[in-house]
Coordinates of C-alpha atoms and ligand atoms in Angstrom, one line a residue:
M3 CA 59.8 147.6 52.9
L4 CA 58.2 150.7 52.6
P5 CA 55.9 151.2 55.5
V6 CA 52.5 151.0 54.6
V7 CA 50.8 153.6 56.0
T8 CA 52.7 157.1 57.6
Y9 CA 51.0 157.4 61.4
G10 CA 50.9 162.1 62.4
R11 CA 53.9 162.9 64.3
K12 CA 53.5 163.4 67.0
R13 CA 51.6 165.5 68.0
Q14 CA 48.9 166.2 71.4
L15 CA 46.5 163.8 71.1
D16 CA 43.8 166.2 72.4
D17 CA 44.5 167.8 69.1
Y18 CA 43.9 164.8 66.4
L19 CA 40.8 164.0 68.4
G20 CA 39.6 166.8 68.2
E21 CA 40.6 167.3 64.5
F22 CA 39.1 163.5 63.7
E23 CA 36.2 164.6 65.1
Q24 CA 36.0 166.9 62.9
Q25 CA 37.0 165.1 60.6
F26 CA 35.2 161.9 60.3
V27 CA 31.9 161.3 58.9
Y28 CA 31.0 160.0 62.5
G29 CA 34.0 160.5 64.9
A30 CA 31.6 161.8 67.5
E31 CA 29.0 159.5 67.8
L32 CA 32.4 157.4 67.7
R33 CA 34.1 158.6 70.5
K34 CA 31.2 159.1 72.7
F35 CA 30.5 155.6 71.7
F36 CA 33.9 154.6 73.2
R37 CA 33.4 157.0 76.1
T38 CA 30.2 155.7 76.6
A39 CA 32.0 152.1 77.5
S40 CA 34.6 153.9 79.9
A41 CA 36.9 152.7 76.4
T42 CA 39.6 155.5 76.3
I43 CA 41.5 156.1 73.3
T44 CA 44.9 156.6 73.3
Y45 CA 46.8 157.3 69.8
A46 CA 44.5 158.9 66.5
A47 CA 46.1 159.7 63.9
P48 CA 44.6 160.0 59.8
V49 CA 46.1 157.2 57.7
R50 CA 47.0 158.7 54.8
R51 CA 48.6 155.8 52.2
D52 CA 46.5 153.0 51.0
A53 CA 43.8 154.0 53.1
P54 CA 40.5 155.6 51.1
P55 CA 40.7 159.0 51.8
G56 CA 39.7 160.2 55.1
S57 CA 40.7 156.6 57.4
W58 CA 42.3 157.0 60.0
V59 CA 43.4 154.8 63.2
L60 CA 42.2 155.0 66.2
H61 CA 43.6 152.6 69.3
V62 CA 41.2 151.9 72.2
R63 CA 41.8 151.0 75.4
L64 CA 38.4 149.0 77.6
S65 CA 37.9 148.9 80.8
P66 CA 39.5 146.7 83.3
R67 CA 35.1 145.0 83.4
L68 CA 35.4 144.5 79.6
E69 CA 39.2 144.1 79.3
E70 CA 38.7 141.3 81.7
R71 CA 35.6 139.7 80.3
F72 CA 37.5 139.2 76.8
G73 CA 40.3 138.5 77.5
I74 CA 42.7 141.6 76.1
S75 CA 45.2 143.3 78.3
R76 CA 46.5 145.7 75.1
E77 CA 44.3 148.4 73.5
F78 CA 43.5 147.2 69.9
L79 CA 43.0 148.9 66.4
V80 CA 40.4 150.3 65.3
Y81 CA 40.5 151.1 61.1
C82 CA 37.7 153.5 60.6
M83 CA 37.0 154.4 57.2
P84 CA 35.0 156.7 55.4
V85 CA 33.1 154.0 52.9
T86 CA 29.9 151.7 51.5
D87 CA 31.8 149.1 50.0
L88 CA 34.5 147.8 52.2
Q89 CA 36.5 145.4 50.1
T90 CA 39.1 143.2 51.1
R91 CA 42.4 144.4 51.0
S92 CA 40.6 146.9 53.6
V93 CA 41.1 143.7 55.4
T94 CA 45.0 143.1 54.3
Q95 CA 45.7 146.7 55.0
V96 CA 44.2 146.4 59.4
K97 CA 47.0 143.5 59.5
K98 CA 49.5 145.9 58.6
L99 CA 48.4 148.6 60.7
V100 CA 48.8 146.2 63.5
E101 CA 51.9 145.6 61.8
S102 CA 53.9 148.9 61.9
A103 CA 52.6 150.3 65.4
E104 CA 54.2 151.6 66.7
N105 CA 53.9 150.4 70.9
P106 CA 52.2 146.4 70.8
I107 CA 48.6 146.3 70.6
E108 CA 46.5 143.4 70.8
S109 CA 47.7 141.2 67.7
D110 CA 44.4 139.4 67.3
L111 CA 42.5 141.1 67.2
A112 CA 40.9 144.3 65.7
M113 CA 37.7 146.6 65.0
I114 CA 36.6 148.3 61.2
V115 CA 34.7 151.3 61.5
T116 CA 32.6 151.2 58.1
S117 CA 29.0 152.8 56.6
D118 CA 28.8 149.8 54.4
P119 CA 25.9 147.9 55.9
Q120 CA 27.2 144.2 54.1
A121 CA 30.2 144.6 56.7
K122 CA 29.2 141.8 58.7
E123 CA 28.4 139.7 55.5
K124 CA 31.6 139.8 54.0
L125 CA 33.9 139.5 56.7
T126 CA 32.4 136.6 56.9
D127 CA 32.7 135.3 53.1
W128 CA 36.0 135.9 53.4
G129 CA 37.6 133.4 55.6
V130 CA 39.2 137.4 57.6
E131 CA 40.2 135.1 60.9
R132 CA 42.0 132.2 59.0
T133 CA 43.3 134.5 56.2
T134 CA 44.7 137.0 58.6
G135 CA 44.5 135.2 61.8
M136 CA 42.8 137.9 63.0
I137 CA 39.3 138.6 64.9
I138 CA 38.2 141.4 63.0
I139 CA 34.6 143.0 64.5
P140 CA 32.8 144.9 62.2
L141 CA 30.9 148.6 63.5
D142 CA 28.8 150.2 60.9
R143 CA 27.4 153.4 60.6
D144 CA 24.0 152.6 62.1
Q145 CA 25.0 151.0 65.0
L146 CA 26.8 153.3 66.2
V147 CA 24.0 156.2 65.4
N148 CA 21.4 153.2 66.9
S149 CA 23.5 151.9 70.0
T150 CA 25.0 156.0 71.2
S151 CA 21.7 157.4 72.0
G152 CA 19.2 155.1 74.6
D153 CA 19.4 153.9 77.8
T154 CA 21.9 150.3 77.2
A155 CA 24.1 152.3 75.3
S156 CA 26.9 151.6 77.8
V157 CA 26.6 147.6 77.2
A158 CA 26.7 148.1 73.7
L159 CA 30.1 147.7 72.9
E160 CA 30.2 144.8 75.5
E161 CA 27.6 143.8 73.2
V162 CA 29.3 144.6 69.4
I163 CA 32.2 142.5 70.8
S164 CA 30.6 139.7 72.2
N165 CA 27.7 138.7 69.2
W166 CA 31.2 139.6 67.4
I167 CA 33.0 137.0 68.8
S168 CA 31.2 134.2 69.9
A169 CA 29.8 133.0 67.3
Y170 CA 33.9 132.8 66.2
N171 CA 35.2 129.0 67.6
L172 CA 39.1 130.0 68.2
Y173 CA 39.8 126.6 70.0
D174 CA 39.6 125.2 66.9
Q175 CA 43.0 126.0 65.3
R176 CA 44.9 123.8 63.0
E177 CA 47.4 125.4 61.9
P178 CA 50.8 126.4 63.8
V179 CA 50.5 129.0 65.9
S180 CA 52.8 131.6 67.1
G181 CA 52.6 135.4 69.3
E182 CA 49.5 135.6 71.1
R183 CA 48.4 131.6 70.1
F184 CA 51.0 130.2 71.2
F185 CA 51.4 129.2 74.9
G186 CA 53.8 127.2 77.2
R187 CA 56.8 126.2 76.5
S188 CA 58.9 129.1 78.4
D189 CA 61.5 127.6 79.8
L190 CA 62.4 125.4 76.0
L191 CA 62.0 128.7 74.5
R192 CA 64.2 131.5 76.9
D193 CA 66.5 128.0 76.8
L194 CA 67.0 127.7 73.3
D195 CA 66.8 131.3 71.6
R196 CA 70.0 131.9 74.9
K197 CA 72.2 129.0 73.2
L198 CA 71.4 129.4 69.7
A199 CA 72.3 133.6 70.0
G200 CA 74.7 132.3 71.6
G201 CA 76.4 129.8 69.0
A202 CA 76.0 127.5 71.8
G203 CA 75.9 124.2 69.3
H204 CA 73.5 122.9 67.1
V205 CA 69.8 121.6 68.0
G206 CA 67.6 118.3 66.7
I207 CA 64.1 119.0 68.4
F208 CA 61.9 115.7 67.2
G209 CA 58.2 114.1 67.8
L210 CA 55.3 113.1 67.2
R211 CA 53.2 114.6 64.4
R212 CA 50.9 117.2 65.7
I213 CA 52.6 117.6 69.3
G214 CA 53.6 121.1 67.4
K215 CA 56.7 121.1 66.3
T216 CA 55.9 123.9 63.9
S217 CA 55.0 126.0 66.3
V218 CA 58.0 126.0 68.0
L219 CA 59.9 127.2 65.3
L220 CA 57.7 129.7 64.4
E221 CA 58.6 131.2 68.0
L222 CA 61.9 130.6 68.0
K223 CA 61.8 132.3 65.3
D224 CA 60.1 135.5 66.0
R225 CA 62.2 136.0 69.6
L226 CA 65.7 135.4 67.9
R227 CA 64.1 138.3 65.3
R228 CA 64.2 140.0 68.3
R229 CA 68.0 139.8 68.5
P230 CA 69.8 142.6 66.7
N231 CA 72.8 140.3 65.3
V232 CA 71.1 137.0 64.8
V233 CA 69.3 136.6 61.4
P234 CA 67.6 133.2 61.3
V235 CA 66.3 131.5 58.6
F236 CA 63.3 129.0 58.6
I237 CA 62.4 127.0 55.8
D238 CA 59.4 124.2 55.7
L239 CA 61.0 121.8 54.0
E240 CA 57.8 120.0 52.6
G241 CA 57.3 122.3 50.2
S242 CA 60.7 121.4 48.4
P243 CA 61.0 118.3 45.5
A244 CA 64.4 117.6 45.7
T245 CA 67.6 119.0 47.4
S246 CA 68.8 121.5 44.8
H247 CA 65.4 124.2 45.4
V248 CA 66.1 123.3 49.3
A249 CA 70.2 124.3 48.1
Y250 CA 68.5 127.2 45.7
R251 CA 65.7 129.0 49.3
L252 CA 68.8 128.9 51.6
G253 CA 70.0 131.4 48.5
Q254 CA 67.0 133.4 48.5
E255 CA 66.6 134.3 52.2
L256 CA 70.8 134.5 51.9
V257 CA 69.5 137.7 49.3
K258 CA 66.6 139.2 51.3
A259 CA 68.9 139.3 54.7
I260 CA 72.4 141.0 52.4
S261 CA 69.6 142.9 51.0
S262 CA 68.0 144.3 54.2
R263 CA 71.3 145.2 55.6
S264 CA 72.3 147.2 52.9
S265 CA 70.7 149.1 49.8
T266 CA 70.9 147.0 47.2
S267 CA 68.6 145.8 45.6
E268 CA 67.1 141.8 45.9
R269 CA 67.7 141.7 42.3
S270 CA 71.2 143.7 42.5
I271 CA 72.8 140.9 45.1
Q272 CA 71.3 138.4 43.6
R273 CA 73.5 138.7 40.2
T274 CA 76.5 139.0 42.3
L275 CA 75.9 136.3 43.7
R276 CA 75.7 134.1 40.5
L277 CA 72.5 132.9 41.8
P278 CA 70.3 130.8 38.7
E279 CA 67.4 132.9 38.1
K280 CA 65.6 129.4 39.1
W281 CA 66.0 126.0 40.9
D282 CA 67.3 123.7 38.1
D283 CA 69.3 126.3 36.2
I284 CA 72.4 124.6 37.5
P285 CA 73.1 121.8 38.4
P286 CA 73.1 120.6 42.5
R287 CA 76.1 120.0 43.7
M288 CA 77.4 123.5 41.2
L289 CA 75.1 125.3 43.8
I290 CA 74.9 124.0 47.2
S291 CA 78.8 124.3 47.1
N292 CA 77.6 127.7 45.2
I293 CA 75.6 128.5 48.3
G294 CA 78.3 127.0 50.6
D295 CA 81.1 130.5 49.2
N296 CA 78.3 132.6 49.0
L297 CA 77.5 132.2 53.5
R298 CA 80.9 131.4 53.9
D299 CA 81.9 135.7 52.6
A300 CA 78.6 136.8 53.1
L301 CA 79.3 135.5 57.9
S302 CA 83.1 135.9 57.6
S303 CA 83.3 139.2 55.5
G304 CA 80.7 140.5 54.0
V305 CA 77.2 142.6 55.5
L306 CA 76.5 139.5 57.6
S307 CA 80.4 139.2 59.5
G308 CA 79.6 140.2 63.2
S309 CA 76.4 137.9 62.7
R310 CA 74.8 135.0 63.6
L311 CA 72.5 132.7 60.9
V312 CA 70.4 130.0 62.4
L313 CA 68.9 127.9 59.9
I314 CA 65.8 126.2 61.4
F315 CA 64.3 123.2 59.2
D316 CA 61.3 121.5 59.1
E317 CA 60.2 118.3 58.1
A318 CA 64.0 116.9 58.8
E319 CA 62.4 113.8 56.9
I320 CA 62.0 114.8 54.1
L321 CA 65.7 115.1 53.4
L322 CA 66.7 112.3 55.3
P323 CA 63.9 109.7 55.4
D324 CA 66.1 107.4 57.4
T325 CA 69.3 106.4 57.5
T326 CA 69.4 104.1 54.7
N327 CA 68.1 106.1 52.5
P328 CA 69.0 110.2 52.6
K329 CA 67.6 111.9 49.0
E330 CA 70.5 113.1 46.5
Y331 CA 72.3 115.3 47.0
A332 CA 71.1 115.8 51.0
I333 CA 74.7 114.3 52.3
D334 CA 76.3 117.4 50.0
L335 CA 74.3 119.9 51.8
F336 CA 74.2 119.3 55.4
R337 CA 78.2 118.6 54.6
V338 CA 78.7 121.7 52.5
L339 CA 76.1 123.9 55.8
R340 CA 78.7 122.2 58.4
G341 CA 82.1 123.2 57.2
V342 CA 80.5 126.5 56.7
A343 CA 79.4 126.5 60.8
Q344 CA 82.5 125.7 61.5
E345 CA 85.0 127.7 59.6
T346 CA 83.6 131.2 60.0
Q347 CA 81.6 129.6 63.2
A348 CA 78.0 132.0 62.1
L349 CA 76.0 129.7 60.8
T350 CA 74.1 127.5 63.3
L351 CA 71.9 124.8 62.1
V352 CA 68.3 123.7 63.8
L353 CA 66.7 121.4 62.1
A354 CA 63.3 119.6 63.1
G355 CA 60.8 116.2 62.9
V356 CA 59.8 113.5 63.6
N357 CA 62.8 111.1 63.2
A358 CA 66.1 111.6 65.5
T359 CA 68.2 108.5 64.4
P360 CA 69.0 109.6 61.0
A361 CA 71.2 112.3 63.5
E362 CA 72.4 109.7 65.2
S363 CA 73.2 107.5 63.2
P364 CA 77.2 107.2 61.8
T365 CA 76.2 107.0 58.3
L366 CA 73.3 107.6 56.7
G367 CA 73.6 105.2 53.5
N368 CA 76.9 104.6 52.7
E369 CA 78.6 108.0 53.8
D370 CA 79.7 109.1 56.3
N371 CA 76.2 111.2 58.5
P372 CA 77.9 115.1 58.4
L373 CA 75.0 115.5 61.2
F374 CA 76.8 112.8 63.1
G375 CA 77.3 114.3 67.1
L376 CA 76.9 117.1 65.6
L377 CA 72.8 118.2 67.2
S378 CA 72.2 118.3 70.7
I379 CA 68.3 116.6 70.5
E380 CA 65.2 118.6 72.3
Y381 CA 63.0 116.0 72.7
L382 CA 59.2 117.8 72.3
G383 CA 56.2 116.5 74.3
P384 CA 52.6 118.1 75.4
L385 CA 52.6 120.4 77.7
T386 CA 52.8 120.8 80.9
I387 CA 48.6 119.9 82.9
D388 CA 49.7 124.5 84.1
E389 CA 50.6 125.4 80.9
C390 CA 47.3 123.4 79.0
T391 CA 44.6 124.6 81.3
Q392 CA 45.6 128.8 80.9
M393 CA 45.4 127.8 77.3
V394 CA 42.1 126.3 77.4
R395 CA 41.3 129.0 80.4
R396 CA 42.9 132.1 78.2
V397 CA 41.5 131.4 74.7
G398 CA 37.4 130.4 76.0
R399 CA 37.4 133.6 77.2
K400 CA 37.4 136.0 74.0
M401 CA 34.6 133.0 73.3
Q402 CA 32.7 134.2 76.8
L403 CA 34.1 130.9 77.9
R404 CA 35.3 130.3 82.1
W405 CA 36.1 127.0 82.5
E406 CA 35.0 125.1 85.8
A407 CA 38.7 124.4 87.9
P408 CA 37.1 120.3 87.8
G409 CA 35.6 120.9 84.8
L410 CA 39.3 122.3 83.1
M411 CA 41.3 119.7 85.6
R412 CA 39.1 117.0 84.1
L413 CA 39.9 118.0 80.4
A414 CA 43.3 119.0 80.5
S415 CA 44.3 115.4 82.2
A416 CA 42.0 113.1 79.5
V417 CA 44.5 114.6 76.9
G418 CA 47.3 114.6 78.6
A419 CA 48.3 118.3 78.9
H420 CA 49.2 118.0 74.3
P421 CA 48.2 121.0 73.4
L422 CA 46.1 120.4 69.7
L423 CA 44.2 117.2 71.2
A424 CA 43.3 119.5 74.2
R425 CA 42.1 122.4 71.9
L426 CA 39.7 119.3 70.0
A427 CA 38.2 119.0 73.5
A428 CA 37.1 122.8 74.2
S429 CA 36.2 123.3 70.3
D430 CA 34.1 120.0 71.1
V431 CA 32.8 121.5 74.9
A432 CA 32.4 124.4 72.9
T433 CA 29.5 123.9 70.3
T434 CA 27.2 121.2 71.4
Q435 CA 26.7 124.2 74.6
T436 CA 25.8 126.9 72.9
E437 CA 24.2 129.7 75.6
R438 CA 26.7 132.3 76.3
P439 CA 28.6 132.5 79.1
L440 CA 28.8 130.0 79.6
R441 CA 30.4 128.5 81.8
P442 CA 32.1 124.8 81.5
N443 CA 31.2 122.0 83.9
I444 CA 32.4 118.1 84.2
A445 CA 30.0 117.2 83.6
Q446 CA 29.8 118.9 80.1
V447 CA 33.9 118.0 80.1
E448 CA 32.5 114.5 80.4
A449 CA 29.9 114.6 77.6
A450 CA 32.8 115.8 75.4
L451 CA 35.0 113.2 76.0
G452 CA 32.6 110.7 75.4
D453 CA 33.1 109.9 71.5
F454 CA 36.5 111.6 71.5
P455 CA 38.7 108.8 70.2
Q456 CA 36.2 108.9 67.4
K457 CA 35.6 111.5 66.8
H458 CA 39.3 112.7 65.8
S459 CA 40.6 109.9 65.7
A460 CA 42.2 110.9 61.8
I461 CA 44.6 113.7 64.1
F462 CA 45.5 109.7 66.0
S463 CA 46.2 108.1 62.6
Q464 CA 49.0 110.2 62.7
M465 CA 50.4 110.5 65.1
V466 CA 50.7 106.7 65.3
Q467 CA 51.8 106.8 61.3
S468 CA 55.0 108.5 62.3
L469 CA 56.0 106.0 64.4
Q470 CA 54.7 102.6 62.3
R471 CA 57.1 104.1 59.4
Y472 CA 60.2 105.9 61.5
Y473 CA 59.9 103.0 65.1
P474 CA 57.9 100.3 64.2
D475 CA 58.9 99.1 67.5
E476 CA 58.6 101.3 69.0
F477 CA 54.9 101.6 68.1
E478 CA 54.3 97.8 69.2
L479 CA 55.4 98.4 72.9
L480 CA 52.8 101.3 72.5
K481 CA 50.5 99.0 71.7
L482 CA 51.0 96.5 74.6
I483 CA 50.9 99.3 77.3
A484 CA 47.4 100.5 75.5
A485 CA 46.0 96.7 75.9
G486 CA 47.4 96.0 79.6
E487 CA 50.3 94.3 78.3
I488 CA 52.0 95.2 80.9
E489 CA 54.6 91.8 82.4
F490 CA 54.8 91.9 78.6
A491 CA 55.5 95.7 77.7
L492 CA 58.2 95.2 81.3
T493 CA 60.2 93.0 79.3
F494 CA 60.5 93.8 75.8
A495 CA 60.9 97.3 76.8
S496 CA 64.5 95.7 78.8
E497 CA 65.3 93.9 75.8
N498 CA 66.1 97.2 74.2
A499 CA 66.2 100.8 76.8
T500 CA 66.3 103.2 73.0
I501 CA 62.5 101.6 72.9
L502 CA 60.7 103.5 75.5
N503 CA 63.4 106.5 76.4
H504 CA 61.9 107.3 73.2
L505 CA 58.2 106.9 73.9
S506 CA 59.4 108.8 76.7
G507 CA 60.3 111.4 74.9
Y508 CA 57.7 111.7 73.0
G509 CA 55.8 112.3 75.5
V510 CA 52.8 109.3 75.0
V511 CA 54.6 106.5 77.8
N512 CA 54.6 107.5 82.0
E513 CA 58.3 105.7 82.4
R514 CA 57.4 104.9 85.3
E515 CA 53.9 103.6 85.3
M516 CA 54.2 101.7 82.6
E517 CA 50.9 103.8 81.7
I518 CA 49.9 105.5 78.2
S519 CA 50.5 109.5 79.7
I520 CA 47.5 111.2 77.0
P521 CA 44.1 108.9 78.0
V522 CA 42.7 109.5 75.2
F523 CA 45.2 108.3 73.2
A524 CA 44.9 104.8 75.0
R525 CA 41.5 103.9 75.0
W526 CA 42.0 104.7 70.5
L527 CA 44.5 102.6 70.5
R528 CA 42.4 100.1 72.9
A529 CA 39.7 100.2 69.7
H530 CA 41.5 100.5 66.5
Q531 CA 44.9 98.4 67.0
A532 CA 43.0 95.5 68.8
Ligands
LIG13 N1 52.2 125.6 72.4 C1 51.5 126.0 71.7 N2 50.0 126.5 72.1 C2 48.8 126.5 71.1 N3 48.6 125.3 70.8 C3 49.1 124.7 70.3 C4 50.7 124.8 70.7 N4 51.3 123.7 70.2 C5 50.5 123.4 69.3 N5 48.7 124.1 69.2 C6 48.2 122.7 68.1 O1 48.6 122.0 67.5 C7 48.4 122.2 66.3 C8 49.0 121.7 66.3 O2 51.0 122.5 65.9 P1 51.9 121.9 64.8 O3 51.6 122.0 63.9 O4 53.2 123.1 65.4 O5 52.4 120.9 65.2 P2 54.0 119.6 65.0 O6 54.3 119.2 65.4 O7 54.3 120.8 63.7 O8 52.7 119.1 63.2 P3 53.3 119.0 61.6 O9 53.6 117.1 62.3 O10 51.7 118.5 61.7 O11 54.2 119.4 61.3 C9 48.4 123.9 66.1 O12 47.6 124.8 65.3 C10 47.5 124.5 67.8 O13 45.9 124.3 67.2
LIG14 MG1 54.9 120.9 62.0

């Protein structure tokens, strides 16, 4: 794919800045604006492609004080456009500009400078934060002109940023996170990255619903992608109506991988590999074996030879809901993939989901289970307390929240360092206390925790639904522990050790103390499962 922008050839920064002042309608004011706030422009270049004529891009580094205040540690992008009518495509372009920047810059914060007085309303209206995952701060010409004169000039930049971002609630994030939004789990990721890149076996990652599985997979994919000879492919099985659809998507990913390593177009590769136009054009078994052959060829002698393909399947339940009823053709697909892995030694499988048993059972339905003994299984539990407090603190800085240590500890321990629950609890504090800057204290945290289980009942229901469905015995034990029936729970657990192991693997029960390690969850269970 062609880059959307051509950054100008490298030249002295000063030359470019001089040109910027002359060419961009209020370049001089903007330079002064940043200079007055002790911010430095470290990069400037005209944007030539797909941009309104006369557009420029700058990278700006804030003063250490402001970086500290807003939790920023790198340059951020400033997109300057001489337009009076801001369009959505410019917003999409900001993201592309950030992604194609030569040096790493802030990936979740940028600024747009325009002459459009409606820019603020538009950005709010378009829900930019949700669609791009970025906070884009608008600055218009009037603001710029007014703020560069007068005695508040030195704090103008600070005000522009803080007024805009204090409206956001960065805690309330329900989609999977990666990049700068992902926190913790560094040991696990380092191990997985090394293991998978080195071809040291296949992996299963299992955890309760909403614990952060997809986020880990996305983060893992990004890490693997940085390695020269590894091709990570992520497939969310949720979006597939049938096994052959999964095989088809696998074929498409293979086409993409081959195309990006050769000069051939995706279309002609698709034809060479004799992949059908649509996923249900040919019988499932034929499609699956075709994909297997193509994978084998590509990895053993084709453009991908010498590379390792890491195939990441999220939501494994879709193909393997339990040990008795695998989805039609799911066994065929896994058998073929296992075969390719063995023959080429260049394909690695990563499977993630809630229920590990289909990977641990020798049979699936009436057939041998091709995954049996294949995966080494990792359970995904909550974060560590340190990781959790760091997440809450760092996200908070961007919203002008500075947590008092006791309040933060109280929050993290009440949610057992569960990443989503921690974000929601922090979000509750941030929305009930509206003044900024804010220093949330223990009383404010207690107040927010009061009705936490009721308020977020839907999340707890999701967490237990997966247990109820796949692990009914584990669920019974969990209820006993929540109800304080410890004697009974101990007897129950002693009859089948794997039950307690599962719960402790999921990180919801502290085996030694025989208690639920997420106190707000225990409260919810007592209230809802009595
Ligand atoms: N490492 C993390 N850092 C920051 N936030 C996280 C992390 N892991 C999870 N979260 C938070 O938890 C939410 C759920 O994460 P994610 O979607 O990855 O979980 P999941 O286990 O895949 O959920 P599901 O069972 O619904 O597929 C995210 O929206 C995010 O707010
Ligand atoms: Mg998920």
